[in-house]
CSV table of C-alpha atoms in Angstrom, one decimal:
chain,number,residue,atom,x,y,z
A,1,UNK,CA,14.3,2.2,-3.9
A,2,UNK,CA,10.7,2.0,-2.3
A,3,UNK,CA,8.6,3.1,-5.1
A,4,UNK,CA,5.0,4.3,-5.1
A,5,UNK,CA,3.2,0.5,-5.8
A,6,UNK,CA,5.1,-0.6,-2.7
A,7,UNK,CA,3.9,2.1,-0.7
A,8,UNK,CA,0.5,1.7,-1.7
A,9,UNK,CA,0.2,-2.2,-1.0
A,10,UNK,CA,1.2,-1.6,2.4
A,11,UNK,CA,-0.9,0.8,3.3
A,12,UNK,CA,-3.7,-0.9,1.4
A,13,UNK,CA,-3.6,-4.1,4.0
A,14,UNK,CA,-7.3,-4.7,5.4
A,15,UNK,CA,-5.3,-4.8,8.7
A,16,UNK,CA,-4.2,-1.1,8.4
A,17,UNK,CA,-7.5,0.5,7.4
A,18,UNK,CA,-7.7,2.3,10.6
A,19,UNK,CA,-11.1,4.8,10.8
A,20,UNK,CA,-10.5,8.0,11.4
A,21,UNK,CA,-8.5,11.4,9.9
A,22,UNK,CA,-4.9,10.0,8.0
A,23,UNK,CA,-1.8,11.8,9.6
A,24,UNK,CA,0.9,12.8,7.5
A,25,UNK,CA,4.1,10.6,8.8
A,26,UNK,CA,7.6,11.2,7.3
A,27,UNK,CA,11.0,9.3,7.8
A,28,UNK,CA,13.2,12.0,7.4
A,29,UNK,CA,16.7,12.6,6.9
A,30,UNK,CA,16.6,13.9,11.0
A,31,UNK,CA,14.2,10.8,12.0
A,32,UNK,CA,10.5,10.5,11.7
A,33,UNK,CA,8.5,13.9,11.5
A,34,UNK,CA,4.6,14.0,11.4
A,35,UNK,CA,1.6,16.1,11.4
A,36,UNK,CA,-1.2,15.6,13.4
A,37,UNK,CA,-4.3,16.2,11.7
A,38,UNK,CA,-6.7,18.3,13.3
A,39,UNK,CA,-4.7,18.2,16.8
A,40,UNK,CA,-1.2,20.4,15.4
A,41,UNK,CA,-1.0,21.4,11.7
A,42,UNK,CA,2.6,22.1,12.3
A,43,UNK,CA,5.6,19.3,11.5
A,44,UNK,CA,7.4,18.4,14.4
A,45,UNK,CA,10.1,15.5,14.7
A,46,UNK,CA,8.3,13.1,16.7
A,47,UNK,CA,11.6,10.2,16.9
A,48,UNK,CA,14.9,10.9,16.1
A,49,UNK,CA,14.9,7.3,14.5
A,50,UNK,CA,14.7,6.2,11.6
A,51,UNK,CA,16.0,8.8,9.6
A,52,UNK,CA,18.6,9.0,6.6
A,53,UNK,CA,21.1,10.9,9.0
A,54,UNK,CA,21.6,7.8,11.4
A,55,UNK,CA,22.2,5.5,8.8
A,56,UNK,CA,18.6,4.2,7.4
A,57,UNK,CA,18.7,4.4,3.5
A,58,UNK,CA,15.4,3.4,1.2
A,59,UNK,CA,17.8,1.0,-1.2
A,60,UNK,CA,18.1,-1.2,1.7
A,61,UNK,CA,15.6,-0.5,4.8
A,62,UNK,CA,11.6,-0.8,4.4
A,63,UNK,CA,9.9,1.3,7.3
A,64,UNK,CA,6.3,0.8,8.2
A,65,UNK,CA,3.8,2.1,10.4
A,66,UNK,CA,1.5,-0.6,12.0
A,67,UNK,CA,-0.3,-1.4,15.6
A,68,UNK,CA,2.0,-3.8,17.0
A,69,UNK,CA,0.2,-3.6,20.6
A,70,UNK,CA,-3.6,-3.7,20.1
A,71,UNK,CA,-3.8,-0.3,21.5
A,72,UNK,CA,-5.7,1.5,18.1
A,73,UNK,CA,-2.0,3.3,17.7
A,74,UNK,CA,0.1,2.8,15.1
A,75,UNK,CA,4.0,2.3,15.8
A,76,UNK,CA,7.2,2.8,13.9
A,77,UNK,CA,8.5,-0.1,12.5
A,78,UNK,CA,12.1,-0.4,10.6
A,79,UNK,CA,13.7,-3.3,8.7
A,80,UNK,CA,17.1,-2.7,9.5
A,81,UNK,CA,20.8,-4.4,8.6
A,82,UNK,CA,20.8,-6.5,11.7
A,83,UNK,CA,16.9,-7.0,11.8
A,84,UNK,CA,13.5,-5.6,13.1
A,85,UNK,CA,13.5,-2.5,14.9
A,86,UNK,CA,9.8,-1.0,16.2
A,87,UNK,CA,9.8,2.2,18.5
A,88,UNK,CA,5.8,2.0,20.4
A,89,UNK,CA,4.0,4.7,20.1
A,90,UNK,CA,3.8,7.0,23.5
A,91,UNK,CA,0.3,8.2,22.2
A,92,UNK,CA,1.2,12.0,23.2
A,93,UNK,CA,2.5,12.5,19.8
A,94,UNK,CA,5.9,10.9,20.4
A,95,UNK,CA,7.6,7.4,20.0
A,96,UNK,CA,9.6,5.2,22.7
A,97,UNK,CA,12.9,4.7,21.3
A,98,UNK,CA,13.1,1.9,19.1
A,99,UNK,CA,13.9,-1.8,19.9
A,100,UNK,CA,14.9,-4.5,18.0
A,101,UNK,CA,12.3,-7.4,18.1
A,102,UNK,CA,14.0,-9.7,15.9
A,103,UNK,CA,16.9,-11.0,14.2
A,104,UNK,CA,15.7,-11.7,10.9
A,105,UNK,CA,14.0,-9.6,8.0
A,106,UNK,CA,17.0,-7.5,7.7
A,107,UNK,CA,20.0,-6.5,4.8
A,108,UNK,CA,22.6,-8.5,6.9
A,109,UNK,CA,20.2,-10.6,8.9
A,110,UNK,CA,18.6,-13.0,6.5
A,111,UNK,CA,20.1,-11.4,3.0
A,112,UNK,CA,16.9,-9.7,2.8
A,113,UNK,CA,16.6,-7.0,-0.3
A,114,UNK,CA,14.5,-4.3,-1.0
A,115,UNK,CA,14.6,-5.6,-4.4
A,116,UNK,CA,13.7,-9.3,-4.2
A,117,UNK,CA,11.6,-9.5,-0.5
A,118,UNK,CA,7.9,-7.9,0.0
A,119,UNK,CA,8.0,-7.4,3.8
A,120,UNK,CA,4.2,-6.0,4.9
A,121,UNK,CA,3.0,-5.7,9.1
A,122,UNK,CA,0.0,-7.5,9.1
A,123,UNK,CA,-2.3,-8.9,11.4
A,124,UNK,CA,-2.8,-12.6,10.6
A,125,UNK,CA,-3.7,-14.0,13.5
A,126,UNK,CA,-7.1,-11.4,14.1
A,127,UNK,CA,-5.4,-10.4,17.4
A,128,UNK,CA,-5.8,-6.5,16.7
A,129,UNK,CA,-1.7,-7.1,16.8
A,130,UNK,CA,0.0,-7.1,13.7
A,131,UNK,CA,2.6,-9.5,12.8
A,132,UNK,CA,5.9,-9.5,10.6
A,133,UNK,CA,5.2,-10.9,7.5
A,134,UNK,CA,8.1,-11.7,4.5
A,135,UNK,CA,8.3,-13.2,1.1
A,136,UNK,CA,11.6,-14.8,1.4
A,137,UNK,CA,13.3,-17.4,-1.2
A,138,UNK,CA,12.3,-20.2,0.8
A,139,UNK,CA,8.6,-19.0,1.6
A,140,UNK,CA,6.5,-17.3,3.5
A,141,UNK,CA,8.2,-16.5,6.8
A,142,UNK,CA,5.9,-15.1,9.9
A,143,UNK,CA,7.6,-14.1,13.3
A,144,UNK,CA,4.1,-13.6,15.3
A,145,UNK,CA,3.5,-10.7,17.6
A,146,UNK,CA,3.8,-12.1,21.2
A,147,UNK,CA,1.7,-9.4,22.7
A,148,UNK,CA,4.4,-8.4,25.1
A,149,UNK,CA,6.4,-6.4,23.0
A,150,UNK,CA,8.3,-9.3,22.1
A,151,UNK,CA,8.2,-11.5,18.6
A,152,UNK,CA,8.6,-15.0,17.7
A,153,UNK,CA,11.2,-16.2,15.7
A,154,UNK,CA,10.6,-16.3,12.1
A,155,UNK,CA,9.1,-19.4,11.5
A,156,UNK,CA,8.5,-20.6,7.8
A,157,UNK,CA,4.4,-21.0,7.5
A,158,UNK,CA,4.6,-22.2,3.6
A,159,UNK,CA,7.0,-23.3,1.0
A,160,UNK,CA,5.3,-21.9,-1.8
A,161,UNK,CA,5.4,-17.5,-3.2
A,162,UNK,CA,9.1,-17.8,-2.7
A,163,UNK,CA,11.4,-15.7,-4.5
A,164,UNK,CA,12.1,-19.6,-6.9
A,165,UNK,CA,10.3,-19.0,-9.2
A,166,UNK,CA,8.2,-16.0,-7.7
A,167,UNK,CA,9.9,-12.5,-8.2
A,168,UNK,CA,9.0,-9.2,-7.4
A,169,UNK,CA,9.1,-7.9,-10.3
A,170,UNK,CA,7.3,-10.2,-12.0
A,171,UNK,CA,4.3,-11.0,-9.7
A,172,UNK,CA,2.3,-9.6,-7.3
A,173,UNK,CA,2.3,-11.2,-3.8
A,174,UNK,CA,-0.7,-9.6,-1.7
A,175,UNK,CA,-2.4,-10.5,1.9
A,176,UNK,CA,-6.0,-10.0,1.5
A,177,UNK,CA,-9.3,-11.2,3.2
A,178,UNK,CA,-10.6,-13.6,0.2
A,179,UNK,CA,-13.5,-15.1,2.4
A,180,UNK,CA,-15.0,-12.8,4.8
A,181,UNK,CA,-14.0,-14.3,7.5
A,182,UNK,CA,-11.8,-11.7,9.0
A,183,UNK,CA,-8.4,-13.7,8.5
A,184,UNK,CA,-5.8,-12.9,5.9
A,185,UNK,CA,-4.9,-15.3,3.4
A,186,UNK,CA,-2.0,-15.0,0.5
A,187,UNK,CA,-3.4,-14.2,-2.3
A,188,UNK,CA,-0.2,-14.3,-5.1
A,189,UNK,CA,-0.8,-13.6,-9.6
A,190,UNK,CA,2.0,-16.0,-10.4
A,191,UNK,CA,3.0,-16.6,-14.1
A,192,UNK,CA,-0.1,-17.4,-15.8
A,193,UNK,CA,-2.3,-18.2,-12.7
A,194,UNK,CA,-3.8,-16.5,-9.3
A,195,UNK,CA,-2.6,-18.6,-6.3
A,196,UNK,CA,-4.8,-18.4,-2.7
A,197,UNK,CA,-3.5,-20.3,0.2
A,198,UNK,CA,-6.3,-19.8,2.7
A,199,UNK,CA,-5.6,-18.8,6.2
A,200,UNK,CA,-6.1,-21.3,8.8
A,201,UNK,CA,-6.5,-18.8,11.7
A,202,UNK,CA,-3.1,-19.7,13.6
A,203,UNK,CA,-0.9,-17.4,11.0
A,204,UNK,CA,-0.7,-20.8,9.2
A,205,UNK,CA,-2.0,-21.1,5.6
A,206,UNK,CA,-3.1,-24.0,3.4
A,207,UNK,CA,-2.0,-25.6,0.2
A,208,UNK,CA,-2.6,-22.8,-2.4
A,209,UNK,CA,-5.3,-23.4,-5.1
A,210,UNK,CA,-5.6,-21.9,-8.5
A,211,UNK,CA,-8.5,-19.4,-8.7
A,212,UNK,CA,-8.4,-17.7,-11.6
A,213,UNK,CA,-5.9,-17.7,-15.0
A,214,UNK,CA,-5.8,-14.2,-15.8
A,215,UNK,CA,-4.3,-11.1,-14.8
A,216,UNK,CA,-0.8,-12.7,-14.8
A,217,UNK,CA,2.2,-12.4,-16.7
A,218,UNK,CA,1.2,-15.1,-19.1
A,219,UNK,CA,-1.6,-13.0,-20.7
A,220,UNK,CA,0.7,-10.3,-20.6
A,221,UNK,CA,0.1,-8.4,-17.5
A,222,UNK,CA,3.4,-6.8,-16.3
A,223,UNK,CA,4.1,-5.1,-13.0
A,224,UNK,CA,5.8,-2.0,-14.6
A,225,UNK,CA,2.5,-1.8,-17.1
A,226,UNK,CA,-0.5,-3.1,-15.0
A,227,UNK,CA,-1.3,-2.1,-11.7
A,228,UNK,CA,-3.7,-4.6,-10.3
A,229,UNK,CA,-5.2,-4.1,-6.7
A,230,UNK,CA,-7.4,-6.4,-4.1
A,231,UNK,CA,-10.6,-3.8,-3.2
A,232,UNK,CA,-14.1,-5.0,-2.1
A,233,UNK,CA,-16.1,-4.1,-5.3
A,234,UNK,CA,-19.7,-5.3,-4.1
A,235,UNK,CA,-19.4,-4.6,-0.2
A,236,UNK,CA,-19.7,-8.0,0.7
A,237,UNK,CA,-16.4,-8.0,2.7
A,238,UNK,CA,-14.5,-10.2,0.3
A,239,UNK,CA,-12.1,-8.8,-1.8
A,240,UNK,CA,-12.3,-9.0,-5.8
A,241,UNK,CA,-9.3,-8.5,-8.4
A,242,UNK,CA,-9.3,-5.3,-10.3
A,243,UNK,CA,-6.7,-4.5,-13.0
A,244,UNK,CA,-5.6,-1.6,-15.3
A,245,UNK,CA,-4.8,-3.4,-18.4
A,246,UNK,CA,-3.9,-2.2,-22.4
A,247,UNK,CA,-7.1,-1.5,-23.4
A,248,UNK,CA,-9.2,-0.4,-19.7
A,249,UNK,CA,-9.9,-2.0,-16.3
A,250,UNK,CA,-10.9,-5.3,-15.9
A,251,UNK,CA,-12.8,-6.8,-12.8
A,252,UNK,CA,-13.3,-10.4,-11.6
A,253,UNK,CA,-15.7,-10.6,-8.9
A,254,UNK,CA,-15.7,-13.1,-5.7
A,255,UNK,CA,-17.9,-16.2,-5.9
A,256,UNK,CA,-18.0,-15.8,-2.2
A,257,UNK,CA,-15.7,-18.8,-1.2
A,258,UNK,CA,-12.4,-17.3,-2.4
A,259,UNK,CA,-12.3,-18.0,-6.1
A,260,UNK,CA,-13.3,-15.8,-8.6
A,261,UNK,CA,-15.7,-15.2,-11.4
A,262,UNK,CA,-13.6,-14.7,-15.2
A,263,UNK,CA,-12.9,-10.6,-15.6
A,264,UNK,CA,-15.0,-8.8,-17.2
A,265,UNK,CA,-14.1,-5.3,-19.3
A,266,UNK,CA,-16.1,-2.3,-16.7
A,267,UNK,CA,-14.4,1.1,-18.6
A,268,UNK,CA,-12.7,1.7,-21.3
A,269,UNK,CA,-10.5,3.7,-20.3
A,270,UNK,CA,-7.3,4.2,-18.2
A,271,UNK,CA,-5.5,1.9,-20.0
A,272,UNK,CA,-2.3,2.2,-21.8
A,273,UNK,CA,-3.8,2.3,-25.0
A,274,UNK,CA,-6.0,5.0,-23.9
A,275,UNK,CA,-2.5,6.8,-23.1
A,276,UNK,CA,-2.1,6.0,-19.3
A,277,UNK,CA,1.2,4.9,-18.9
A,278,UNK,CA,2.9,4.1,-15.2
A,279,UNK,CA,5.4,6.2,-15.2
A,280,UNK,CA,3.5,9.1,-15.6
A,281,UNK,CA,0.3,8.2,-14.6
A,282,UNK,CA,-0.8,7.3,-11.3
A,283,UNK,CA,-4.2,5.0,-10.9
A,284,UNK,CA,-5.4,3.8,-7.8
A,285,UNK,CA,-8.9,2.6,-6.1
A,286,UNK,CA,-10.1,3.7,-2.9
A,287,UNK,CA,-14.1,4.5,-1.6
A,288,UNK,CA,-14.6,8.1,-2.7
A,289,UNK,CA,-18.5,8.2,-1.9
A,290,UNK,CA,-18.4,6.3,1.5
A,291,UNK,CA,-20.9,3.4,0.4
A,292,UNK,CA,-18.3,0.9,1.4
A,293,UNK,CA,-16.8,-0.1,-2.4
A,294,UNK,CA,-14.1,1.1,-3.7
A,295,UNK,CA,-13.8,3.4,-6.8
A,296,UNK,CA,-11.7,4.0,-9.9
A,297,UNK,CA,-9.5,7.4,-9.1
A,298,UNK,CA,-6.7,7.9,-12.2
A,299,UNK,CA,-4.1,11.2,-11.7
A,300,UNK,CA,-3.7,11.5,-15.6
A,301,UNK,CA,-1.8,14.1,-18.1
A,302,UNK,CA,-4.4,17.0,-17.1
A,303,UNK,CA,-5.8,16.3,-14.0
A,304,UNK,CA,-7.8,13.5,-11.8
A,305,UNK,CA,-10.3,11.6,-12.8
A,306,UNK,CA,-13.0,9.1,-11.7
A,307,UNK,CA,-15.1,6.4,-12.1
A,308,UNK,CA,-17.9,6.0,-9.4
A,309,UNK,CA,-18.3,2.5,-8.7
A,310,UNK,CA,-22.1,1.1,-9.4
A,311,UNK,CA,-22.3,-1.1,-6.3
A,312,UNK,CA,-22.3,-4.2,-8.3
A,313,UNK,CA,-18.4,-4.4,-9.8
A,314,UNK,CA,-19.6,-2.4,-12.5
A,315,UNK,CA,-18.4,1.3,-13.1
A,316,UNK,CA,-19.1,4.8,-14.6
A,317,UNK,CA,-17.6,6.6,-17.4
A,318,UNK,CA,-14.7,7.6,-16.8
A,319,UNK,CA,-15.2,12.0,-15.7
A,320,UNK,CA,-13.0,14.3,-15.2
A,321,UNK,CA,-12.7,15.8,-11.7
A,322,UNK,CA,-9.5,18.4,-11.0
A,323,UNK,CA,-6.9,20.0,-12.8
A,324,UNK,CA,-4.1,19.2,-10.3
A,325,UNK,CA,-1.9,16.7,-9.4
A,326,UNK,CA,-1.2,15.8,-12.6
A,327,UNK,CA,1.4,15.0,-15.5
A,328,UNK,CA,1.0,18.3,-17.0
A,329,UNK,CA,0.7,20.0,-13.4
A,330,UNK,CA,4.5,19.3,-12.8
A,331,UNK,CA,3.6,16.5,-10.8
A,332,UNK,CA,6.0,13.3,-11.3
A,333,UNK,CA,5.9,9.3,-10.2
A,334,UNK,CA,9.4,9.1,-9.7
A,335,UNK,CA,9.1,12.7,-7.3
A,336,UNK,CA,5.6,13.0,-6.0
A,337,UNK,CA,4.2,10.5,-4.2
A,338,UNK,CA,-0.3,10.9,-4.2
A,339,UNK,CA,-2.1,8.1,-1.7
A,340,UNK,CA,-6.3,8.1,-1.5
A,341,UNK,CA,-6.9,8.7,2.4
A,342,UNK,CA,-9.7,10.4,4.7
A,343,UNK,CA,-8.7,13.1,6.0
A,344,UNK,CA,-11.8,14.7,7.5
A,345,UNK,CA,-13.3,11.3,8.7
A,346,UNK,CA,-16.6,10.8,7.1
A,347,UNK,CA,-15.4,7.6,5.5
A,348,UNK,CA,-14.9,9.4,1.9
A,349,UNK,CA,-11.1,9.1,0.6
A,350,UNK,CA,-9.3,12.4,-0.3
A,351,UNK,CA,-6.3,13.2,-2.2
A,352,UNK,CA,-2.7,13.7,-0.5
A,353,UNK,CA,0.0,14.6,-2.9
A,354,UNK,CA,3.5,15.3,-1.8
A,355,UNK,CA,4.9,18.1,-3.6
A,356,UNK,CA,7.5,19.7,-4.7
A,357,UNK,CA,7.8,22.1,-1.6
A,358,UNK,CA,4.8,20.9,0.9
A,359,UNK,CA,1.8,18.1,1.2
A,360,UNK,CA,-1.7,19.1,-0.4
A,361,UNK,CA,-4.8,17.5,0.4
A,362,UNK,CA,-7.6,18.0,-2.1
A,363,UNK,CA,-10.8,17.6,-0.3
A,364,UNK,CA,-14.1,14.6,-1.3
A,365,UNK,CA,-16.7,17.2,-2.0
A,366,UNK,CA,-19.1,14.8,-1.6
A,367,UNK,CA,-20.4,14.1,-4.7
A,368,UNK,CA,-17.4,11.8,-6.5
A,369,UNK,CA,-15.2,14.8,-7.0
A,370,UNK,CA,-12.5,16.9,-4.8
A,371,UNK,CA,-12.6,20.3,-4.0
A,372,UNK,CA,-9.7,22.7,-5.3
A,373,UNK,CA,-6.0,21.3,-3.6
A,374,UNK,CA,-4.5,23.5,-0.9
A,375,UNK,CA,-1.4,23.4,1.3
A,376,UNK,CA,-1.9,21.7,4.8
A,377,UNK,CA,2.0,21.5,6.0
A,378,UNK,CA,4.8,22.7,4.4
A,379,UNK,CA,8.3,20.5,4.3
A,380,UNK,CA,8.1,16.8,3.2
A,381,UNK,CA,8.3,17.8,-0.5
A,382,UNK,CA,10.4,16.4,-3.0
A,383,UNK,CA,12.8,19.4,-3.1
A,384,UNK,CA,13.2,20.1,0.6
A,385,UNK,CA,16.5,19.2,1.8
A,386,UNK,CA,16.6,15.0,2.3
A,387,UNK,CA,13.0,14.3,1.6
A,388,UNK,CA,13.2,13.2,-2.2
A,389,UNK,CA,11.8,10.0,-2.8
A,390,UNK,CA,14.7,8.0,-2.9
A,391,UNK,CA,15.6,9.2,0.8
A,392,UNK,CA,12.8,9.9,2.4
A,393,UNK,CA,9.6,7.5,3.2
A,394,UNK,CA,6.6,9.2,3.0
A,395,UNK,CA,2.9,8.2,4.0
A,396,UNK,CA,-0.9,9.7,5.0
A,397,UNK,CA,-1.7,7.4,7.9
A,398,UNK,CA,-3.7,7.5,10.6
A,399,UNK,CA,-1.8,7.2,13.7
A,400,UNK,CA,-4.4,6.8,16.3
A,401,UNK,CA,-7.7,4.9,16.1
């Protein structure tokens, strides 16, 4: 099953941060349904493809939106049995129908699992295109965006974060900007060290290098325990390792040339011996105060809270924010999914919670808190007919630059 983690890391690519108002985009049991934000608050089915009803199921298909022509529009893409499928966006709020780009990636084509294989879209190339990316057992695979519509076949780029001895559910296999210089490299927390293989600008990558022994599964960071995210701390356009450990969140900074400083303790507190635990308790980091460094924002047993980053990798205590979607609240990881995404464009992160009958948005109030939660569509929730989480795919995106 696509759980929330997976979700978040794909959405979290530097390549997908598109500016602009998210969109609410669901794979449905009918196909894919969205809601325009600001332009038609009302759900309508905007493909019929892609959706439970014609076969797609979340135990064995990954779907994605990602700008696969340069355009500033982000397309439907689907990791089907027999391989890739991607239906362009028409940019009148409606998808071509969906073609298959290549035979690879897939259930059937390739023995590719939802289970053992991180499959992300990313741009690695810096063509404004993004590319198919996979962890395989052999490697790294890349089938790169041809620009026609078309894709490469998938070509093996390195022999190294392959499912022998890397697994998913073990180690963290990211693609992150590690040097500010606008390319993606593979940043992977192996067994006991952090792995970078730098990015040569082709969609090649480099022997990987060691850059830090910590935050792995040697000094007992575990991926059902820990979450652990890539975010630019400082604002320097490099991204830093952040991690939610036992006893609070720990932060190694960038030295600037893709390694990274030993982690430091910044709160004491959303940990899981202050009583966060991951199957309750949903911690992410995203820019809530629009300074261009990203926060601390924990949906705990009460309600949200926050710690305001200090511009330097350092954080605030730990406050408490709202009294919604949270633990106590009704709200559940294995039902609700919650992402950190602008809504009103102003370059501050809101929340988006799916619930139990409709989406709410609680609105940045601009000074590192949110405004009470209301509805903004109704459908997509986790008791609605086909949209539980184990059906349906659900994501606040922004579908148009």
């Amino acid at each position: 099953m696509v759980k929330q983690q997976d979700l978040i890391i794909s959405q979290a690519l530097p390549g997908n941060r598109n500016p602009g108002t998210a969109d609410i985009v669901g794979f449905g049991p009918n196909g894919v349904t969205i809601v325009r934000n600001r332009i038609n608050p009302q759900a309508e089915l905007a493909s019929d493809a892609f959706g439970a009803n014609s076969g797609w199921r979340n135990d064995r298909h990954i779907r994605l939106v990602a700008d696969t022509t340069g355009n500033g529009a982000a397309d439907l893409v689907g990791f089907a049995d027999d391989g890739v499928y991607i239906a362009v966006n028409k940019g009148n709020n409606t998808f071509e129908k969906p073609k298959k780009v290549v035979n690879d990636f897939g259930f059937a084509a390739g023995n590719w699992t939802v289970e053992d294989h991180i499959r992300y879209m990313a741009d690695i190339r810096h063509t404004g295109r993004a590319d198919i990316v996979g962890f395989g057992n052999a490697g790294v695979f890349v089938s790169f965006n041809n620009g026609d519509g078309t894709f490469s076949a998938a070509k093996l780029v390195t022999k190294e974060f392959g499912n022998d001895p890397w697994k998913k559910s073990m180690h963290l296999r990211f693609l992150a900007d590690t040097t500010g210089n606008g390319h993606l490299d593979i940043v992977g927390f192996g067994a006991a060290n952090i792995y970078v293989a730098l990015n040569n600008g082709d969609g090649t990558f480099q022997p990987s290098k060691v850059v830090l022994s910590n935050f792995c599964y040697d000094q007992g960071w575990h991926v059902d325990q820990h979450p652990r995210f890539l975010a630019d701390l400082t604002g320097d356009g490099k991204v830093d390792v952040i991690g939610f450990g036992t006893d609070g969140v720990y932060v190694s900074l960038n030295k600037g040339d893709g390694t990274f400083l030993p982690p430091k303790r910044v709160i004491d507190n959303f940990g899981l011996n202050q009583g966060w635990q991951s199957d309750k308790h949903v911690r992410l980091v995203a820019d809530i105060t629009g300074d261009g460094r990203a926060d601390v924002v924990g949906f705990g047993q009460n309600g949200v809270y926050v710690s305001i980053n200090n511009g330097d990798g350092t954080f605030q205590a730990q406050k408490f924010v709202l009294q919604q979607f949270a633990y106590d609240d009704t709200w559940r990881v294995e039902k609700h999914l919650r992402f950190l995404a602008d809504m009103t464009g102003n370059g501050r992160a809101d929340i988006v919670g799916f619930g139990t009958n409709a989406v709410y948005v609680g609105y940045n109030d601009g000074n590192g808190g949110f405004a009470k939660a209301v509805v903004i569509t109704s459908g997509f929730g986790s008791d609605t007919d086909g949209w539980s989480i184990d059906k349906a795919v659900k994501y606040a995106a922004n579908l148009y630059h």
